[in-house]
PDB file of C-alpha atoms in Angstrom:
ATOM      1  CA  SER A   1      83.754  59.654 -43.365  1.00 46.00           C
ATOM      2  CA  GLN A   2      85.099  57.669 -40.434  1.00 49.00           C
ATOM      3  CA  GLN A   3      85.394  54.599 -42.577  1.00 62.00           C
ATOM      4  CA  GLY A   4      88.554  52.547 -42.575  1.00 70.00           C
ATOM      5  CA  GLU A   5      90.200  52.118 -45.936  1.00 81.00           C
ATOM      6  CA  GLU A   6      92.025  48.940 -46.861  1.00 86.00           C
ATOM      7  CA  ASP A   7      94.966  48.740 -49.161  1.00 87.00           C
ATOM      8  CA  PRO A   8      95.391  47.022 -51.533  1.00 93.00           C
ATOM      9  CA  GLN A   9      91.890  46.367 -52.852  1.00 92.00           C
ATOM     10  CA  ALA A  10      93.054  43.030 -54.226  1.00 95.00           C
ATOM     11  CA  LEU A  11      96.089  40.862 -53.586  1.00 96.00           C
ATOM     12  CA  SER A  12      97.117  37.650 -55.321  1.00 97.00           C
ATOM     13  CA  ILE A  13      99.965  35.525 -53.969  1.00 97.00           C
ATOM     14  CA  GLN A  14     101.298  31.985 -54.063  1.00 97.00           C
ATOM     15  CA  GLU A  15     100.733  29.490 -51.304  1.00 97.00           C
ATOM     16  CA  GLY A  16     103.448  29.773 -48.687  1.00 97.00           C
ATOM     17  CA  GLU A  17     104.053  33.475 -49.229  1.00 97.00           C
ATOM     18  CA  ASN A  18     103.158  36.134 -46.691  1.00 97.00           C
ATOM     19  CA  ALA A  19     100.242  38.498 -47.274  1.00 97.00           C
ATOM     20  CA  THR A  20     100.135  42.021 -45.886  1.00 97.00           C
ATOM     21  CA  MET A  21      97.042  44.195 -45.869  1.00 96.00           C
ATOM     22  CA  ASN A  22      96.824  47.734 -44.595  1.00 96.00           C
ATOM     23  CA  CYS A  23      94.053  49.795 -43.102  1.00 95.00           C
ATOM     24  CA  SER A  24      93.896  53.534 -42.520  1.00 95.00           C
ATOM     25  CA  TYR A  25      91.277  55.445 -40.570  1.00 92.00           C
ATOM     26  CA  LYS A  26      90.474  59.042 -39.740  1.00 88.00           C
ATOM     27  CA  THR A  27      89.351  59.415 -36.148  1.00 85.00           C
ATOM     28  CA  SER A  28      90.547  58.311 -32.748  1.00 85.00           C
ATOM     29  CA  ILE A  29      89.502  54.790 -31.929  1.00 85.00           C
ATOM     30  CA  ASN A  30      89.020  52.528 -28.947  1.00 84.00           C
ATOM     31  CA  ASN A  31      89.998  49.449 -30.875  1.00 87.00           C
ATOM     32  CA  LEU A  32      90.467  48.098 -34.365  1.00 91.00           C
ATOM     33  CA  GLN A  33      89.331  44.688 -35.522  1.00 93.00           C
ATOM     34  CA  TRP A  34      89.998  42.506 -38.535  1.00 96.00           C
ATOM     35  CA  TYR A  35      87.358  40.228 -40.034  1.00 96.00           C
ATOM     36  CA  ARG A  36      87.427  37.663 -42.805  1.00 97.00           C
ATOM     37  CA  GLN A  37      84.620  36.891 -45.225  1.00 97.00           C
ATOM     38  CA  ASN A  38      84.591  33.841 -47.406  1.00 95.00           C
ATOM     39  CA  SER A  39      82.528  34.107 -50.573  1.00 91.00           C
ATOM     40  CA  GLY A  40      78.816  33.885 -49.804  1.00 86.00           C
ATOM     41  CA  ARG A  41      79.304  33.733 -46.040  1.00 91.00           C
ATOM     42  CA  GLY A  42      79.104  36.036 -43.054  1.00 93.00           C
ATOM     43  CA  LEU A  43      82.060  37.856 -41.584  1.00 95.00           C
ATOM     44  CA  VAL A  44      84.219  36.074 -39.057  1.00 95.00           C
ATOM     45  CA  HIS A  45      86.166  37.910 -36.399  1.00 94.00           C
ATOM     46  CA  LEU A  46      89.925  37.350 -36.574  1.00 96.00           C
ATOM     47  CA  ILE A  47      91.612  39.634 -34.096  1.00 95.00           C
ATOM     48  CA  LEU A  48      91.056  42.770 -32.032  1.00 93.00           C
ATOM     49  CA  ILE A  49      93.752  45.246 -31.088  1.00 94.00           C
ATOM     50  CA  ARG A  50      93.086  48.010 -28.583  1.00 90.00           C
ATOM     51  CA  SER A  51      94.305  51.561 -28.998  1.00 90.00           C
ATOM     52  CA  ASN A  52      96.935  51.129 -26.280  1.00 92.00           C
ATOM     53  CA  GLU A  53      98.417  48.060 -27.975  1.00 95.00           C
ATOM     54  CA  ARG A  54     100.963  48.134 -30.784  1.00 97.00           C
ATOM     55  CA  GLU A  55     101.129  44.537 -31.901  1.00 97.00           C
ATOM     56  CA  LYS A  56      99.136  41.368 -31.479  1.00 97.00           C
ATOM     57  CA  HIS A  57      99.535  37.808 -32.673  1.00 96.00           C
ATOM     58  CA  SER A  58      97.091  34.990 -33.215  1.00 95.00           C
ATOM     59  CA  GLY A  59      98.423  31.874 -34.892  1.00 96.00           C
ATOM     60  CA  ARG A  60      99.645  32.908 -38.346  1.00 97.00           C
ATOM     61  CA  LEU A  61      98.153  36.367 -37.970  1.00 97.00           C
ATOM     62  CA  ARG A  62     100.052  39.421 -36.848  1.00 98.00           C
ATOM     63  CA  VAL A  63      98.368  42.785 -36.455  1.00 98.00           C
ATOM     64  CA  THR A  64     100.092  46.080 -35.822  1.00 98.00           C
ATOM     65  CA  LEU A  65      98.541  49.382 -34.883  1.00 97.00           C
ATOM     66  CA  ASP A  66     100.108  52.820 -35.230  1.00 96.00           C
ATOM     67  CA  THR A  67      97.726  55.333 -33.692  1.00 94.00           C
ATOM     68  CA  SER A  68      99.990  58.265 -34.597  1.00 94.00           C
ATOM     69  CA  LYS A  69      99.592  57.375 -38.277  1.00 95.00           C
ATOM     70  CA  LYS A  70      96.045  56.095 -37.824  1.00 94.00           C
ATOM     71  CA  SER A  71      96.916  52.875 -39.562  1.00 95.00           C
ATOM     72  CA  SER A  72      96.980  49.144 -39.001  1.00 97.00           C
ATOM     73  CA  SER A  73      98.355  46.189 -40.884  1.00 97.00           C
ATOM     74  CA  LEU A  74      97.382  42.536 -40.998  1.00 98.00           C
ATOM     75  CA  LEU A  75     100.082  40.029 -41.865  1.00 98.00           C
ATOM     76  CA  ILE A  76      99.207  36.445 -42.721  1.00 98.00           C
ATOM     77  CA  THR A  77     102.304  34.284 -42.730  1.00 97.00           C
ATOM     78  CA  ALA A  78     102.788  31.088 -44.709  1.00 97.00           C
ATOM     79  CA  SER A  79      99.517  31.594 -46.560  1.00 97.00           C
ATOM     80  CA  ARG A  80      97.303  28.720 -47.614  1.00 97.00           C
ATOM     81  CA  ALA A  81      94.713  28.371 -50.354  1.00 96.00           C
ATOM     82  CA  ALA A  82      92.089  28.329 -47.587  1.00 96.00           C
ATOM     83  CA  ASP A  83      93.081  31.891 -46.660  1.00 97.00           C
ATOM     84  CA  THR A  84      91.463  33.077 -49.894  1.00 97.00           C
ATOM     85  CA  ALA A  85      88.783  35.513 -48.742  1.00 97.00           C
ATOM     86  CA  SER A  86      87.992  39.185 -48.289  1.00 96.00           C
ATOM     87  CA  TYR A  87      89.535  40.843 -45.261  1.00 97.00           C
ATOM     88  CA  PHE A  88      87.959  43.847 -43.583  1.00 95.00           C
ATOM     89  CA  CYS A  89      89.213  46.192 -40.930  1.00 95.00           C
ATOM     90  CA  ALA A  90      86.658  47.709 -38.589  1.00 92.00           C
ATOM     91  CA  THR A  91      87.142  50.608 -36.254  1.00 89.00           C
ATOM     92  CA  ASP A  92      85.309  51.302 -33.033  1.00 82.00           C
ATOM     93  CA  PHE A  93      83.833  54.707 -33.746  1.00 69.00           C
ATOM     94  CA  LYS A  94      82.715  56.074 -30.409  1.00 61.00           C
ATOM     95  CA  GLU A  95      79.355  57.778 -30.277  1.00 58.00           C
ATOM     96  CA  THR A  96      77.521  59.353 -27.431  1.00 46.00           C
ATOM     97  CA  SER A  97      74.695  56.875 -27.638  1.00 49.00           C
ATOM     98  CA  GLY A  98      76.882  53.832 -27.645  1.00 53.00           C
ATOM     99  CA  SER A  99      79.540  52.490 -29.894  1.00 61.00           C
ATOM    100  CA  ARG A 100      79.585  50.712 -33.196  1.00 76.00           C
ATOM    101  CA  LEU A 101      82.027  49.384 -35.771  1.00 84.00           C
ATOM    102  CA  THR A 102      82.682  51.059 -39.086  1.00 86.00           C
ATOM    103  CA  PHE A 103      83.904  48.646 -41.761  1.00 90.00           C
ATOM    104  CA  GLY A 104      86.223  49.375 -44.637  1.00 89.00           C
ATOM    105  CA  GLU A 105      85.691  48.149 -48.169  1.00 90.00           C
ATOM    106  CA  GLY A 106      87.928  45.149 -47.784  1.00 93.00           C
ATOM    107  CA  THR A 107      90.933  43.538 -49.431  1.00 95.00           C
ATOM    108  CA  GLN A 108      90.267  40.541 -51.643  1.00 96.00           C
ATOM    109  CA  LEU A 109      93.068  38.041 -51.053  1.00 97.00           C
ATOM    110  CA  THR A 110      93.624  35.180 -53.467  1.00 97.00           C
ATOM    111  CA  VAL A 111      96.118  32.511 -52.517  1.00 97.00           C
ATOM    112  CA  ASN A 112      97.055  30.347 -55.480  1.00 96.00           C
ATOM    113  CA  PRO A 113      97.974  26.705 -54.815  1.00 92.00           C
TER     114      PRO A 113
ATOM    115  CA  ASP B   1      78.796  26.118 -30.539  1.00 71.00           C
ATOM    116  CA  ALA B   2      76.730  29.306 -30.245  1.00 83.00           C
ATOM    117  CA  ARG B   3      76.040  31.160 -33.441  1.00 93.00           C
ATOM    118  CA  VAL B   4      73.772  33.795 -34.902  1.00 96.00           C
ATOM    119  CA  THR B   5      71.030  32.366 -37.068  1.00 97.00           C
ATOM    120  CA  GLN B   6      69.143  34.142 -39.823  1.00 98.00           C
ATOM    121  CA  THR B   7      66.076  33.205 -41.788  1.00 97.00           C
ATOM    122  CA  PRO B   8      65.390  32.935 -44.620  1.00 97.00           C
ATOM    123  CA  ARG B   9      68.799  32.376 -46.199  1.00 97.00           C
ATOM    124  CA  HIS B  10      67.492  33.343 -49.627  1.00 97.00           C
ATOM    125  CA  LYS B  11      64.462  35.352 -50.651  1.00 97.00           C
ATOM    126  CA  VAL B  12      63.245  36.241 -54.108  1.00 98.00           C
ATOM    127  CA  THR B  13      60.284  38.550 -54.280  1.00 97.00           C
ATOM    128  CA  GLU B  14      58.591  40.996 -56.566  1.00 97.00           C
ATOM    129  CA  MET B  15      58.724  44.739 -56.264  1.00 97.00           C
ATOM    130  CA  GLY B  16      56.121  46.062 -53.873  1.00 97.00           C
ATOM    131  CA  GLN B  17      55.971  42.966 -51.703  1.00 97.00           C
ATOM    132  CA  GLU B  18      56.727  42.962 -47.992  1.00 97.00           C
ATOM    133  CA  VAL B  19      59.885  41.205 -46.872  1.00 98.00           C
ATOM    134  CA  THR B  20      60.632  40.155 -43.303  1.00 98.00           C
ATOM    135  CA  MET B  21      64.039  38.900 -42.246  1.00 98.00           C
ATOM    136  CA  ARG B  22      64.631  37.321 -38.872  1.00 98.00           C
ATOM    137  CA  CYS B  23      67.663  36.957 -36.671  1.00 98.00           C
ATOM    138  CA  GLN B  24      68.313  35.015 -33.508  1.00 97.00           C
ATOM    139  CA  PRO B  25      71.289  36.518 -31.699  1.00 96.00           C
ATOM    140  CA  ILE B  26      73.638  34.527 -29.515  1.00 95.00           C
ATOM    141  CA  LEU B  27      72.134  33.982 -26.076  1.00 93.00           C
ATOM    142  CA  GLY B  28      73.505  36.488 -23.600  1.00 90.00           C
ATOM    143  CA  HIS B  29      74.529  39.076 -26.157  1.00 91.00           C
ATOM    144  CA  ASN B  30      73.056  42.500 -25.489  1.00 89.00           C
ATOM    145  CA  THR B  31      73.644  44.194 -28.833  1.00 91.00           C
ATOM    146  CA  VAL B  32      72.246  43.338 -32.261  1.00 94.00           C
ATOM    147  CA  PHE B  33      73.243  44.915 -35.556  1.00 94.00           C
ATOM    148  CA  TRP B  34      71.683  44.853 -39.020  1.00 96.00           C
ATOM    149  CA  TYR B  35      73.995  45.365 -42.007  1.00 96.00           C
ATOM    150  CA  ARG B  36      73.456  45.412 -45.738  1.00 96.00           C
ATOM    151  CA  GLN B  37      76.179  44.374 -48.168  1.00 95.00           C
ATOM    152  CA  THR B  38      76.286  45.184 -51.879  1.00 93.00           C
ATOM    153  CA  MET B  39      79.088  45.267 -54.383  1.00 88.00           C
ATOM    154  CA  MET B  40      78.663  48.992 -54.895  1.00 88.00           C
ATOM    155  CA  GLN B  41      78.257  50.186 -51.304  1.00 86.00           C
ATOM    156  CA  GLY B  42      80.093  47.519 -49.371  1.00 88.00           C
ATOM    157  CA  LEU B  43      78.961  46.789 -45.821  1.00 91.00           C
ATOM    158  CA  GLU B  44      76.553  49.379 -44.450  1.00 91.00           C
ATOM    159  CA  LEU B  45      75.151  49.549 -40.945  1.00 91.00           C
ATOM    160  CA  LEU B  46      71.376  49.884 -41.073  1.00 94.00           C
ATOM    161  CA  ALA B  47      70.441  49.810 -37.395  1.00 93.00           C
ATOM    162  CA  TYR B  48      71.487  48.498 -34.038  1.00 90.00           C
ATOM    163  CA  PHE B  49      69.921  47.698 -30.702  1.00 91.00           C
ATOM    164  CA  ARG B  50      71.261  47.427 -27.209  1.00 89.00           C
ATOM    165  CA  ASN B  51      69.228  45.594 -24.596  1.00 89.00           C
ATOM    166  CA  ARG B  52      66.433  45.548 -27.218  1.00 90.00           C
ATOM    167  CA  ALA B  53      66.296  49.351 -27.427  1.00 90.00           C
ATOM    168  CA  PRO B  54      67.081  50.930 -30.798  1.00 88.00           C
ATOM    169  CA  LEU B  55      70.246  53.045 -30.549  1.00 85.00           C
ATOM    170  CA  ASP B  56      70.750  54.070 -34.125  1.00 83.00           C
ATOM    171  CA  ASP B  57      68.723  53.467 -37.249  1.00 85.00           C
ATOM    172  CA  SER B  58      70.054  56.378 -39.264  1.00 84.00           C
ATOM    173  CA  GLY B  59      71.366  54.005 -41.939  1.00 86.00           C
ATOM    174  CA  MET B  60      67.888  52.811 -42.802  1.00 90.00           C
ATOM    175  CA  PRO B  61      65.485  54.349 -45.306  1.00 87.00           C
ATOM    176  CA  LYS B  62      62.764  55.093 -42.770  1.00 87.00           C
ATOM    177  CA  ASP B  63      59.911  55.216 -45.211  1.00 92.00           C
ATOM    178  CA  ARG B  64      60.189  51.538 -46.089  1.00 96.00           C
ATOM    179  CA  PHE B  65      62.476  49.836 -43.575  1.00 96.00           C
ATOM    180  CA  SER B  66      61.734  48.996 -39.974  1.00 95.00           C
ATOM    181  CA  ALA B  67      63.705  47.062 -37.381  1.00 96.00           C
ATOM    182  CA  GLU B  68      62.443  45.663 -34.118  1.00 95.00           C
ATOM    183  CA  MET B  69      63.408  43.362 -31.282  1.00 95.00           C
ATOM    184  CA  PRO B  70      60.197  41.873 -29.923  1.00 92.00           C
ATOM    185  CA  ASP B  71      62.226  39.899 -27.407  1.00 92.00           C
ATOM    186  CA  ALA B  72      65.823  39.119 -26.562  1.00 91.00           C
ATOM    187  CA  THR B  73      65.900  36.095 -28.859  1.00 94.00           C
ATOM    188  CA  LEU B  74      64.482  37.683 -31.991  1.00 97.00           C
ATOM    189  CA  ALA B  75      65.338  40.667 -34.146  1.00 97.00           C
ATOM    190  CA  THR B  76      63.422  41.491 -37.302  1.00 97.00           C
ATOM    191  CA  LEU B  77      64.092  43.679 -40.313  1.00 97.00           C
ATOM    192  CA  LYS B  78      61.133  44.477 -42.484  1.00 97.00           C
ATOM    193  CA  ILE B  79      60.959  46.137 -45.889  1.00 97.00           C
ATOM    194  CA  GLN B  80      57.598  47.346 -47.108  1.00 97.00           C
ATOM    195  CA  PRO B  81      57.252  47.920 -50.000  1.00 96.00           C
ATOM    196  CA  SER B  82      60.392  46.326 -51.411  1.00 97.00           C
ATOM    197  CA  GLU B  83      62.191  47.779 -54.434  1.00 97.00           C
ATOM    198  CA  PRO B  84      64.796  46.307 -56.812  1.00 97.00           C
ATOM    199  CA  ARG B  85      67.480  48.526 -55.270  1.00 95.00           C
ATOM    200  CA  ASP B  86      66.965  46.680 -51.975  1.00 97.00           C
ATOM    201  CA  SER B  87      68.548  43.593 -53.502  1.00 97.00           C
ATOM    202  CA  ALA B  88      71.524  42.788 -51.308  1.00 97.00           C
ATOM    203  CA  VAL B  89      72.765  40.443 -48.621  1.00 97.00           C
ATOM    204  CA  TYR B  90      71.470  41.415 -45.194  1.00 98.00           C
ATOM    205  CA  PHE B  91      73.537  40.394 -42.198  1.00 97.00           C
ATOM    206  CA  CYS B  92      72.633  40.315 -38.566  1.00 97.00           C
ATOM    207  CA  ALA B  93      75.400  40.394 -35.977  1.00 95.00           C
ATOM    208  CA  SER B  94      75.348  40.224 -32.207  1.00 93.00           C
ATOM    209  CA  GLY B  95      77.799  40.995 -29.467  1.00 90.00           C
ATOM    210  CA  PHE B  96      78.155  41.894 -25.838  1.00 85.00           C
ATOM    211  CA  GLN B  97      79.121  45.495 -25.378  1.00 77.00           C
ATOM    212  CA  GLY B  98      79.801  47.674 -22.414  1.00 68.00           C
ATOM    213  CA  LEU B  99      81.413  51.044 -22.874  1.00 58.00           C
ATOM    214  CA  ARG B 100      83.428  49.914 -25.871  1.00 59.00           C
ATOM    215  CA  THR B 101      82.674  47.853 -28.924  1.00 59.00           C
ATOM    216  CA  ASP B 102      84.004  44.355 -28.876  1.00 75.00           C
ATOM    217  CA  THR B 103      83.706  41.395 -31.177  1.00 86.00           C
ATOM    218  CA  GLN B 104      80.667  41.068 -33.369  1.00 90.00           C
ATOM    219  CA  TYR B 105      79.417  37.642 -34.418  1.00 93.00           C
ATOM    220  CA  PHE B 106      77.794  37.565 -37.809  1.00 95.00           C
ATOM    221  CA  GLY B 107      75.019  35.372 -39.080  1.00 96.00           C
ATOM    222  CA  PRO B 108      75.175  33.717 -42.509  1.00 96.00           C
ATOM    223  CA  GLY B 109      73.064  36.438 -44.093  1.00 97.00           C
ATOM    224  CA  THR B 110      69.839  36.644 -46.061  1.00 98.00           C
ATOM    225  CA  ARG B 111      70.337  37.086 -49.792  1.00 97.00           C
ATOM    226  CA  LEU B 112      67.429  39.201 -51.021  1.00 98.00           C
ATOM    227  CA  THR B 113      66.537  39.595 -54.664  1.00 98.00           C
ATOM    228  CA  VAL B 114      63.737  41.984 -55.563  1.00 97.00           C
ATOM    229  CA  LEU B 115      62.545  41.619 -59.136  1.00 97.00           C
TER     230      LEU B 115
END
């Protein structure tokens, strides 16, 4: 399977702490994306990192990509209760007929007030 | 504020009935995706279209599922006949893609319950 795998499956922290989620994948990619899903809602794009990039920031989010290890991490700094959600990594799995994203199973993050 | 819209948001039906879900992608996007999300299987890609042409529908059970894009503003996913195992949340997403996949914008989903 080309699917990304997130680790851990679930993470519970206190407000103000940092949260780190990891994603591993199996094939070469064009880019890797992170999405957030609040309960009962659709997925929302957070950040995209291309295969030639190693680190990217967006507000309180920091994403790293290590293509040699086929892994990525998402760091949320100074977490808030509103960050409680599921977080998915998605890899751009290149096909001959086009390209599509393959989503992992997600990390459920709970931020306790 | 452009967004993907999906109708209906909730659907409860009985086994054997036809179900049609609709999606309006963001204007200007050339690619539309249909996903299904369940607790057991996670997020699965069912089918996707580029410039209204189907590129991949290998994730769909072909005997009962069909996906179409009658025009650039409407994508449909139909299940006929529906079965209890089809109960899930169905998401539509759209994006603009060239040679590589970029951001996908998801709709709010249709929660389908088949009794």
